[in-house]
mmCIF file of C-alpha atoms in Angstrom:
data_model
loop_
_atom_site.group_PDB
_atom_site.id
_atom_site.type_symbol
_atom_site.label_atom_id
_atom_site.label_comp_id
_atom_site.label_asym_id
_atom_site.label_seq_id
_atom_site.Cartn_x
_atom_site.Cartn_y
_atom_site.Cartn_z
ATOM 1 C CA MET A 1361 82.213 -5.748 0.139
ATOM 2 C CA THR A 1362 83.277 -3.407 -2.120
ATOM 3 C CA PHE A 1363 84.107 -6.457 -4.209
ATOM 4 C CA SER A 1364 81.616 -8.253 -3.857
ATOM 5 C CA ARG A 1365 78.460 -5.165 -4.472
ATOM 6 C CA ARG A 1366 80.857 -5.188 -7.923
ATOM 7 C CA SER A 1367 79.994 -8.608 -8.919
ATOM 8 C CA PHE A 1368 76.850 -8.361 -8.299
ATOM 9 C CA LEU A 1369 76.262 -5.048 -10.711
ATOM 10 C CA VAL A 1370 78.243 -7.066 -13.472
ATOM 11 C CA LEU A 1371 76.225 -10.513 -13.044
ATOM 12 C CA SER A 1372 72.798 -8.919 -12.823
ATOM 13 C CA GLY A 1373 73.324 -6.593 -15.639
ATOM 14 C CA ILE A 1374 71.552 -8.092 -18.666
ATOM 15 C CA SER A 1375 68.343 -9.280 -16.486
ATOM 16 C CA ALA A 1376 67.819 -5.891 -14.943
ATOM 17 C CA LEU A 1377 68.499 -4.266 -18.340
ATOM 18 C CA ALA A 1378 65.263 -6.218 -19.450
ATOM 19 C CA ALA A 1379 63.539 -5.584 -16.938
ATOM 20 C CA ALA A 1380 64.619 -1.325 -16.485
ATOM 21 C CA GLY A 1381 63.749 -1.945 -20.352
ATOM 22 C CA CYS A 1382 59.535 -2.447 -19.940
ATOM 23 C CA GLY A 1383 59.228 -0.005 -16.784
ATOM 24 C CA THR A 1384 57.914 3.182 -17.449
ATOM 25 C CA ALA A 1385 58.982 6.106 -17.749
ATOM 26 C CA SER A 1386 56.671 8.497 -15.215
ATOM 27 C CA GLY A 1387 56.405 5.405 -13.130
ATOM 28 C CA GLY A 1388 57.476 7.163 -9.287
ATOM 29 C CA GLY A 1389 56.994 10.646 -9.943
ATOM 30 C CA ILE A 1390 58.883 13.563 -9.719
ATOM 31 C CA ARG A 1391 61.635 12.233 -7.218
ATOM 32 C CA ASN A 1392 64.586 14.568 -7.895
ATOM 33 C CA THR A 1393 67.181 11.833 -5.745
ATOM 34 C CA LYS A 1394 70.156 13.796 -3.929
ATOM 35 C CA THR A 1395 71.896 11.228 -3.710
ATOM 36 C CA LEU A 1396 73.547 9.719 -6.989
ATOM 37 C CA ARG A 1397 75.286 5.656 -6.970
ATOM 38 C CA TYR A 1398 77.871 5.214 -9.270
ATOM 39 C CA GLN A 1399 81.376 3.567 -10.129
ATOM 40 C CA GLY A 1400 84.426 5.006 -10.107
ATOM 41 C CA SER A 1401 88.004 4.158 -11.123
ATOM 42 C CA ALA A 1402 90.794 3.013 -8.906
ATOM 43 C CA GLY A 1403 93.796 5.234 -8.264
ATOM 44 C CA ALA A 1404 92.124 7.931 -11.204
ATOM 45 C CA VAL A 1405 89.474 10.843 -10.103
ATOM 46 C CA THR A 1406 86.256 10.897 -12.770
ATOM 47 C CA PRO A 1407 84.604 14.228 -13.758
ATOM 48 C CA PRO A 1408 81.494 13.660 -11.271
ATOM 49 C CA GLU A 1409 84.140 13.030 -7.994
ATOM 50 C CA LEU A 1410 85.966 16.680 -8.879
ATOM 51 C CA ALA A 1411 82.430 18.409 -9.447
ATOM 52 C CA ALA A 1412 81.727 17.201 -5.868
ATOM 53 C CA ALA A 1413 84.758 18.157 -4.644
ATOM 54 C CA LEU A 1414 84.885 20.828 -5.695
ATOM 55 C CA GLY A 1415 80.902 22.218 -5.029
ATOM 56 C CA TYR A 1416 80.047 21.792 -8.036
ATOM 57 C CA LEU A 1417 77.421 19.084 -7.352
ATOM 58 C CA GLY A 1418 75.291 21.179 -3.984
ATOM 59 C CA ASP A 1419 73.499 19.060 -2.155
ATOM 60 C CA VAL A 1420 73.379 16.096 -4.331
ATOM 61 C CA LYS A 1421 75.979 13.569 -2.988
ATOM 62 C CA LEU A 1422 77.311 10.816 -4.574
ATOM 63 C CA ASP A 1423 76.961 7.304 -3.676
ATOM 64 C CA TRP A 1424 80.215 5.347 -4.785
ATOM 65 C CA VAL A 1425 79.964 1.120 -4.849
ATOM 66 C CA GLY A 1426 83.099 0.232 -6.633
ATOM 67 C CA ASP A 1427 84.873 0.356 -9.952
ATOM 68 C CA THR A 1428 83.836 -0.302 -12.802
ATOM 69 C CA ILE A 1429 86.071 -2.802 -15.198
ATOM 70 C CA SER A 1430 85.112 -0.789 -18.761
ATOM 71 C CA GLY A 1431 82.910 1.110 -19.699
ATOM 72 C CA PRO A 1432 80.162 -0.532 -21.480
ATOM 73 C CA GLN A 1433 79.993 -2.453 -18.050
ATOM 74 C CA ASP A 1434 79.606 1.201 -16.489
ATOM 75 C CA ILE A 1435 76.415 2.170 -18.655
ATOM 76 C CA GLN A 1436 75.246 -1.417 -18.659
ATOM 77 C CA THR A 1437 74.735 -1.452 -15.197
ATOM 78 C CA ALA A 1438 73.103 2.230 -15.358
ATOM 79 C CA ALA A 1439 70.357 1.444 -18.107
ATOM 80 C CA SER A 1440 69.701 -2.111 -15.574
ATOM 81 C CA GLY A 1441 69.113 0.047 -12.747
ATOM 82 C CA GLN A 1442 71.976 -0.850 -9.970
ATOM 83 C CA THR A 1443 73.586 2.799 -10.751
ATOM 84 C CA ASP A 1444 71.907 6.181 -11.107
ATOM 85 C CA PHE A 1445 74.775 7.315 -14.014
ATOM 86 C CA GLY A 1446 77.560 5.234 -15.991
ATOM 87 C CA GLY A 1447 80.466 6.705 -19.035
ATOM 88 C CA ALA A 1448 81.546 4.920 -21.950
ATOM 89 C CA PHE A 1449 82.813 5.214 -25.461
ATOM 90 C CA ASN A 1450 79.780 7.059 -27.843
ATOM 91 C CA GLY A 1451 80.204 3.939 -29.615
ATOM 92 C CA ALA A 1452 79.081 1.817 -26.800
ATOM 93 C CA VAL A 1453 76.504 4.252 -25.873
ATOM 94 C CA VAL A 1454 75.243 4.131 -29.633
ATOM 95 C CA LYS A 1455 75.852 0.197 -29.511
ATOM 96 C CA LEU A 1456 73.916 -0.332 -26.152
ATOM 97 C CA ALA A 1457 70.613 1.877 -26.844
ATOM 98 C CA SER A 1458 70.220 0.039 -30.577
ATOM 99 C CA ARG A 1459 69.569 -3.010 -27.849
ATOM 100 C CA LYS A 1460 66.156 -1.198 -26.693
ATOM 101 C CA ALA A 1461 68.291 0.010 -23.818
ATOM 102 C CA PRO A 1462 66.673 3.699 -22.713
ATOM 103 C CA ILE A 1463 69.481 5.673 -22.327
ATOM 104 C CA LYS A 1464 69.684 9.070 -23.407
ATOM 105 C CA ALA A 1465 73.721 10.450 -23.302
ATOM 106 C CA VAL A 1466 73.991 14.002 -21.221
ATOM 107 C CA VAL A 1467 77.336 15.001 -21.216
ATOM 108 C CA SER A 1468 80.471 14.455 -22.333
ATOM 109 C CA TYR A 1469 83.232 13.164 -20.317
ATOM 110 C CA TYR A 1470 86.467 12.609 -21.717
ATOM 111 C CA GLY A 1471 88.306 12.892 -25.104
ATOM 112 C CA SER A 1472 91.405 12.867 -26.964
ATOM 113 C CA ASP A 1473 94.023 16.269 -27.605
ATOM 114 C CA LYS A 1474 97.644 16.633 -27.653
ATOM 115 C CA TYR A 1475 97.719 15.983 -23.905
ATOM 116 C CA ALA A 1476 95.147 13.379 -23.659
ATOM 117 C CA PHE A 1477 95.424 10.697 -26.325
ATOM 118 C CA SER A 1478 96.027 6.972 -26.922
ATOM 119 C CA GLY A 1479 98.567 5.999 -29.037
ATOM 120 C CA PHE A 1480 99.658 2.691 -31.294
ATOM 121 C CA TYR A 1481 103.377 1.680 -30.009
ATOM 122 C CA VAL A 1482 105.148 -0.729 -31.492
ATOM 123 C CA THR A 1483 108.991 -1.645 -30.327
ATOM 124 C CA GLU A 1484 111.829 0.550 -31.344
ATOM 125 C CA ASN A 1485 113.102 -1.761 -34.023
ATOM 126 C CA SER A 1486 110.130 -2.634 -35.416
ATOM 127 C CA ALA A 1487 109.684 -3.279 -39.130
ATOM 128 C CA ILE A 1488 105.971 -1.642 -38.890
ATOM 129 C CA ARG A 1489 106.449 1.548 -40.112
ATOM 130 C CA SER A 1490 102.919 1.507 -42.385
ATOM 131 C CA PRO A 1491 99.367 0.692 -42.116
ATOM 132 C CA ARG A 1492 99.890 -1.814 -44.575
ATOM 133 C CA ASP A 1493 102.708 -3.497 -42.279
ATOM 134 C CA LEU A 1494 99.945 -4.250 -39.551
ATOM 135 C CA ILE A 1495 98.715 -7.282 -42.261
ATOM 136 C CA GLY A 1496 98.992 -10.427 -39.946
ATOM 137 C CA LYS A 1497 100.322 -8.334 -36.271
ATOM 138 C CA LYS A 1498 98.360 -8.729 -33.714
ATOM 139 C CA VAL A 1499 97.011 -5.402 -31.899
ATOM 140 C CA GLY A 1500 97.166 -5.722 -28.221
ATOM 141 C CA MET A 1501 93.857 -3.123 -26.342
ATOM 142 C CA ASN A 1502 91.800 -2.703 -23.580
ATOM 143 C CA THR A 1503 88.574 -4.311 -25.319
ATOM 144 C CA LEU A 1504 87.294 -4.701 -28.259
ATOM 145 C CA GLY A 1505 84.468 -3.032 -30.096
ATOM 146 C CA ALA A 1506 85.160 0.572 -28.076
ATOM 147 C CA HIS A 1507 87.396 3.163 -28.714
ATOM 148 C CA HIS A 1508 90.452 1.742 -29.926
ATOM 149 C CA GLU A 1509 89.522 -1.155 -32.445
ATOM 150 C CA ALA A 1510 87.531 1.773 -34.334
ATOM 151 C CA MET A 1511 90.423 4.390 -34.127
ATOM 152 C CA LEU A 1512 92.333 0.902 -35.485
ATOM 153 C CA ASP A 1513 89.744 0.636 -38.282
ATOM 154 C CA ILE A 1514 89.629 4.667 -39.201
ATOM 155 C CA TYR A 1515 93.271 3.984 -39.335
ATOM 156 C CA LEU A 1516 93.282 1.319 -41.695
ATOM 157 C CA LYS A 1517 90.443 2.478 -43.947
ATOM 158 C CA LYS A 1518 92.002 6.170 -43.950
ATOM 159 C CA ASN A 1519 95.075 4.245 -45.717
ATOM 160 C CA GLY A 1520 93.357 2.492 -48.425
ATOM 161 C CA LEU A 1521 93.245 -0.710 -46.819
ATOM 162 C CA SER A 1522 90.386 -2.618 -48.254
ATOM 163 C CA ARG A 1523 87.928 -4.723 -45.629
ATOM 164 C CA SER A 1524 89.144 -7.613 -46.258
ATOM 165 C CA GLU A 1525 93.094 -6.928 -45.737
ATOM 166 C CA ALA A 1526 91.964 -4.886 -42.584
ATOM 167 C CA LYS A 1527 90.267 -8.057 -40.917
ATOM 168 C CA GLN A 1528 93.639 -9.626 -41.297
ATOM 169 C CA VAL A 1529 95.161 -7.144 -38.688
ATOM 170 C CA GLU A 1530 94.630 -9.319 -35.224
ATOM 171 C CA ARG A 1531 92.775 -7.828 -32.704
ATOM 172 C CA ILE A 1532 93.774 -8.745 -28.878
ATOM 173 C CA VAL A 1533 92.416 -7.499 -25.020
ATOM 174 C CA ILE A 1534 95.312 -7.306 -23.450
ATOM 175 C CA PRO A 1535 94.864 -5.425 -19.828
ATOM 176 C CA PRO A 1536 95.923 -1.443 -20.287
ATOM 177 C CA VAL A 1537 99.087 -2.546 -16.937
ATOM 178 C CA ASN A 1538 99.937 -5.354 -18.839
ATOM 179 C CA THR A 1539 100.671 -3.821 -22.514
ATOM 180 C CA GLU A 1540 103.815 -2.198 -22.548
ATOM 181 C CA GLN A 1541 105.068 -5.929 -21.018
ATOM 182 C CA SER A 1542 103.616 -7.787 -23.616
ATOM 183 C CA LEU A 1543 104.921 -5.401 -26.257
ATOM 184 C CA ARG A 1544 108.233 -5.841 -25.075
ATOM 185 C CA GLN A 1545 108.723 -9.137 -24.699
ATOM 186 C CA ARG A 1546 106.879 -9.319 -28.556
ATOM 187 C CA GLN A 1547 103.563 -11.251 -27.050
ATOM 188 C CA ILE A 1548 102.002 -8.482 -29.286
ATOM 189 C CA ASP A 1549 103.437 -6.689 -31.960
ATOM 190 C CA VAL A 1550 102.080 -2.918 -31.562
ATOM 191 C CA GLY A 1551 100.404 -1.949 -27.693
ATOM 192 C CA VAL A 1552 97.687 1.105 -27.181
ATOM 193 C CA LEU A 1553 99.088 2.962 -24.232
ATOM 194 C CA GLY A 1554 97.310 6.274 -23.084
ATOM 195 C CA GLY A 1555 98.183 8.580 -19.628
ATOM 196 C CA ILE A 1556 100.257 7.209 -17.154
ATOM 197 C CA LEU A 1557 101.173 3.730 -19.001
ATOM 198 C CA ARG A 1558 102.042 5.938 -22.019
ATOM 199 C CA ASP A 1559 104.213 8.159 -20.445
ATOM 200 C CA LYS A 1560 105.760 5.250 -18.548
ATOM 201 C CA ALA A 1561 106.811 3.552 -21.211
ATOM 202 C CA LEU A 1562 107.762 6.407 -23.259
ATOM 203 C CA GLU A 1563 110.252 7.628 -20.292
ATOM 204 C CA ALA A 1564 111.997 4.249 -20.130
ATOM 205 C CA GLY A 1565 112.313 4.354 -23.756
ATOM 206 C CA GLY A 1566 112.691 1.658 -26.377
ATOM 207 C CA VAL A 1567 109.066 2.139 -28.049
ATOM 208 C CA ARG A 1568 107.977 4.728 -30.721
ATOM 209 C CA LYS A 1569 104.167 5.894 -31.747
ATOM 210 C CA LEU A 1570 103.085 4.175 -35.043
ATOM 211 C CA PHE A 1571 99.737 7.081 -34.855
ATOM 212 C CA SER A 1572 97.996 8.263 -32.441
ATOM 213 C CA ASP A 1573 93.670 8.770 -31.893
ATOM 214 C CA PHE A 1574 94.574 13.230 -32.274
ATOM 215 C CA ASP A 1575 96.668 12.538 -35.120
ATOM 216 C CA LEU A 1576 93.288 11.282 -36.570
ATOM 217 C CA ARG A 1577 91.374 13.060 -35.607
ATOM 218 C CA GLY A 1578 92.203 16.443 -34.044
ATOM 219 C CA ALA A 1579 90.550 17.124 -30.531
ATOM 220 C CA PHE A 1580 87.306 15.484 -29.927
ATOM 221 C CA SER A 1581 85.102 13.883 -27.442
ATOM 222 C CA ALA A 1582 85.302 10.341 -27.219
ATOM 223 C CA GLY A 1583 82.781 9.088 -24.059
ATOM 224 C CA THR A 1584 79.786 10.168 -22.601
ATOM 225 C CA TYR A 1585 77.716 9.947 -19.213
ATOM 226 C CA VAL A 1586 74.000 8.405 -19.358
ATOM 227 C CA PHE A 1587 71.243 8.210 -17.232
ATOM 228 C CA THR A 1588 67.916 6.289 -18.077
ATOM 229 C CA GLU A 1589 64.891 7.997 -19.514
ATOM 230 C CA ARG A 1590 63.380 7.371 -16.845
ATOM 231 C CA PHE A 1591 65.469 8.749 -14.501
ATOM 232 C CA ILE A 1592 65.709 11.751 -16.358
ATOM 233 C CA GLU A 1593 62.121 12.039 -16.138
ATOM 234 C CA GLN A 1594 62.303 11.833 -12.270
ATOM 235 C CA ASN A 1595 65.012 13.142 -11.686
ATOM 236 C CA PRO A 1596 64.703 16.594 -13.778
ATOM 237 C CA GLU A 1597 66.520 18.820 -11.165
ATOM 238 C CA THR A 1598 69.173 16.215 -10.251
ATOM 239 C CA ALA A 1599 70.104 15.351 -13.632
ATOM 240 C CA LYS A 1600 70.295 19.156 -13.895
ATOM 241 C CA THR A 1601 72.780 19.645 -11.126
ATOM 242 C CA PHE A 1602 75.004 17.115 -11.952
ATOM 243 C CA VAL A 1603 75.358 17.966 -16.028
ATOM 244 C CA THR A 1604 76.323 21.368 -14.811
ATOM 245 C CA GLY A 1605 78.379 20.385 -12.022
ATOM 246 C CA VAL A 1606 79.959 18.068 -14.411
ATOM 247 C CA GLY A 1607 80.869 20.868 -17.002
ATOM 248 C CA ARG A 1608 81.692 23.057 -14.489
ATOM 249 C CA ALA A 1609 84.943 20.738 -13.373
ATOM 250 C CA LEU A 1610 85.105 19.865 -17.358
ATOM 251 C CA ASP A 1611 85.426 23.506 -17.450
ATOM 252 C CA TRP A 1612 87.642 24.589 -13.798
ATOM 253 C CA SER A 1613 90.687 21.410 -15.271
ATOM 254 C CA ARG A 1614 91.166 23.132 -18.700
ATOM 255 C CA THR A 1615 91.555 26.544 -17.272
ATOM 256 C CA THR A 1616 93.167 26.086 -13.879
ATOM 257 C CA PRO A 1617 97.037 25.172 -13.332
ATOM 258 C CA ARG A 1618 98.028 21.981 -13.720
ATOM 259 C CA GLU A 1619 99.598 21.761 -10.208
ATOM 260 C CA GLU A 1620 96.203 22.578 -9.366
ATOM 261 C CA VAL A 1621 94.515 20.317 -10.543
ATOM 262 C CA VAL A 1622 96.706 17.495 -9.560
ATOM 263 C CA ALA A 1623 96.660 19.150 -5.995
ATOM 264 C CA LYS A 1624 92.848 18.605 -5.782
ATOM 265 C CA MET A 1625 93.026 15.403 -7.077
ATOM 266 C CA THR A 1626 95.096 13.786 -4.562
ATOM 267 C CA GLU A 1627 93.697 15.204 -2.277
ATOM 268 C CA ILE A 1628 90.456 13.732 -3.208
ATOM 269 C CA VAL A 1629 92.098 10.418 -3.695
ATOM 270 C CA ALA A 1630 93.401 10.747 0.227
ATOM 271 C CA LYS A 1631 89.835 11.496 1.830
ATOM 272 C CA ARG A 1632 88.102 8.968 0.078
ATOM 273 C CA LYS A 1633 90.156 5.923 1.455
ATOM 274 C CA ARG A 1634 90.173 3.504 -0.893
ATOM 275 C CA ASN A 1635 92.766 1.612 -0.560
ATOM 276 C CA GLU A 1636 94.474 2.842 -4.092
ATOM 277 C CA THR A 1637 97.480 4.619 -4.906
ATOM 278 C CA ASP A 1638 97.614 7.642 -6.078
ATOM 279 C CA ALA A 1639 101.288 7.693 -7.910
ATOM 280 C CA ALA A 1640 99.017 7.464 -11.533
ATOM 281 C CA LEU A 1641 97.882 11.560 -10.323
ATOM 282 C CA LYS A 1642 100.992 13.147 -11.567
ATOM 283 C CA TYR A 1643 100.756 12.294 -15.296
ATOM 284 C CA TRP A 1644 97.835 13.452 -15.056
ATOM 285 C CA ARG A 1645 97.048 16.630 -17.682
ATOM 286 C CA SER A 1646 93.594 16.800 -19.743
ATOM 287 C CA TYR A 1647 89.829 15.380 -19.300
ATOM 288 C CA GLY A 1648 90.623 15.563 -23.213
ATOM 289 C CA VAL A 1649 87.211 17.482 -23.660
ATOM 290 C CA SER A 1650 87.390 21.122 -25.473
ATOM 291 C CA ALA A 1651 83.564 21.446 -25.595
ATOM 292 C CA PRO A 1652 82.506 24.263 -22.539
ATOM 293 C CA GLY A 1653 80.545 22.613 -20.407
ATOM 294 C CA GLY A 1654 80.869 19.328 -21.948
ATOM 295 C CA ARG A 1655 78.521 20.299 -24.089
ATOM 296 C CA ILE A 1656 77.787 17.361 -26.881
ATOM 297 C CA ALA A 1657 77.553 17.777 -30.717
ATOM 298 C CA GLU A 1658 75.929 15.278 -32.939
ATOM 299 C CA LYS A 1659 78.014 13.704 -34.995
ATOM 300 C CA GLU A 1660 80.029 12.322 -31.511
ATOM 301 C CA LEU A 1661 77.731 9.599 -31.342
ATOM 302 C CA SER A 1662 76.744 10.044 -35.855
ATOM 303 C CA ASP A 1663 80.392 9.328 -36.929
ATOM 304 C CA TRP A 1664 80.112 5.735 -34.240
ATOM 305 C CA ALA A 1665 76.780 4.896 -35.296
ATOM 306 C CA ASP A 1666 78.529 4.789 -39.102
ATOM 307 C CA TRP A 1667 81.037 2.835 -38.143
ATOM 308 C CA LEU A 1668 79.138 0.336 -36.275
ATOM 309 C CA THR A 1669 76.828 0.339 -39.266
ATOM 310 C CA GLU A 1670 79.826 -0.889 -41.928
ATOM 311 C CA ARG A 1671 81.146 -3.064 -39.251
ATOM 312 C CA GLY A 1672 77.594 -5.039 -39.786
ATOM 313 C CA GLU A 1673 76.965 -4.870 -35.709
ATOM 314 C CA LEU A 1674 74.481 -2.121 -36.426
ATOM 315 C CA GLU A 1675 71.158 -2.083 -39.024
ATOM 316 C CA SER A 1676 71.076 0.878 -40.768
ATOM 317 C CA GLY A 1677 68.607 3.060 -39.324
ATOM 318 C CA ARG A 1678 68.558 1.106 -36.600
ATOM 319 C CA VAL A 1679 68.663 4.025 -33.838
ATOM 320 C CA LYS A 1680 68.261 7.493 -34.731
ATOM 321 C CA VAL A 1681 70.745 9.610 -33.202
ATOM 322 C CA PRO A 1682 69.086 12.867 -32.355
ATOM 323 C CA ASP A 1683 67.162 10.666 -29.814
ATOM 324 C CA LEU A 1684 70.211 9.531 -27.736
ATOM 325 C CA TYR A 1685 71.304 12.472 -25.985
ATOM 326 C CA THR A 1686 70.278 15.729 -24.806
ATOM 327 C CA ASN A 1687 72.296 19.298 -23.937
ATOM 328 C CA GLU A 1688 68.936 20.530 -22.283
ATOM 329 C CA PHE A 1689 70.439 20.165 -19.363
ATOM 330 C CA ASN A 1690 73.631 21.451 -19.598
ATOM 331 C CA ALA A 1691 74.346 25.372 -18.911
ATOM 332 C CA GLY A 1692 77.721 24.960 -21.089
ATOM 333 C CA LYS A 1693 77.961 27.829 -24.203
ATOM 334 C CA LYS A 1694 76.905 26.407 -27.302
ATOM 335 C CA THR A 1695 79.089 25.805 -30.112
ATOM 336 C CA GLY A 1696 78.325 25.587 -33.596
ATOM 337 C CA SER A 1697 77.992 21.891 -33.683
#
C-alpha cells in the first residue's frame, strides 16, 4: 500500500503541478488544517518528525504517505498538492520556482558542518590528488543538478578549471548505498559519501577525502522545507506552528547531548513501525543547520540561483530570490543575514 501511494505521487506530480499553478491563492478561505501530509526517509528521523515527538507541533499531526526518492521529487509533490510540505536542496527549490511553481521556502532543515558534511572520496592509492586530476574521471553522486554537483562545480572553478575543462569531469548517478562498493571496484573514480555511509567507509579503511562541502564553504544551511503559497494563505497558523516547531527541534538537537538525541530518534523509529532498521541512527551527529530556529538567509538561495544561471539552466532575472522564501513564521532569533 505504501509503495502504490508513493508511486502515485511520483507519476502524477507533473500534471498536478500544472493544475496547482492555475489555482487561486485565496480559494477556500482560512482552514488551518491540523494534519500535514509528508514524505519521510527510511531509517532516519526528519526534523518535523522529531518536532512532533517532542510535542513542538502542538495539535498539528503528521500524516506519513511514503518515503521520498529525492529532494526534487519531494518538493514537486508539495507543489502539486500531493503532500503539504517537502524539502530539498536550495538549488532545487530555485529551479522549481523558476518554472512558476507556487512554492515558498519557510525553514532550513539540513546543512553542512564539521559533523554533517558530504565528502568526495577516492581510494587510498588513487592517483587523484588535485582538482585537475579529475579531468576525464568519473564522479559518482546521488543525483545530478543538485547539492553534490553544485559542490563539484564550485570546487573545480575555485581551483582554476575552465568551464570546458569542468565539463570533462563525468558525473555519474549512483545510489548512495552503492557508492562505496562502486568506488572500491573502480567503477567510478570518486564517490560522494555522507552520514553513515561515509563513516562506515572510513571505518573500513582504504579511502581518503579529496574535499568536502564543509571544506569549501564552512558551515551553511543547504536545504529548506517549502509550502505552496496557497497553503500558506489558507493555513497561516498551521504554517507558523510547523516552522516554529521544526526550528525548536533543530535547536534542541544542537544543544542536547548527542546520546539523548539518538535515543529519542531510536524511540521514534521503533514506535512508527515502518518495517525499517534504526542501524544508521547511531552514526547521527548533526542536521547541519546552525542558524537559530532554522532561519533562512537570502544568500542560501541566491548562491544557487547564480550557479544555475552560470550553468545556463536559469535565465538571468528569471526568479526574484527575496520572493522565494519567508521568515515571517519563524520565532528564531534573527541573525545578520
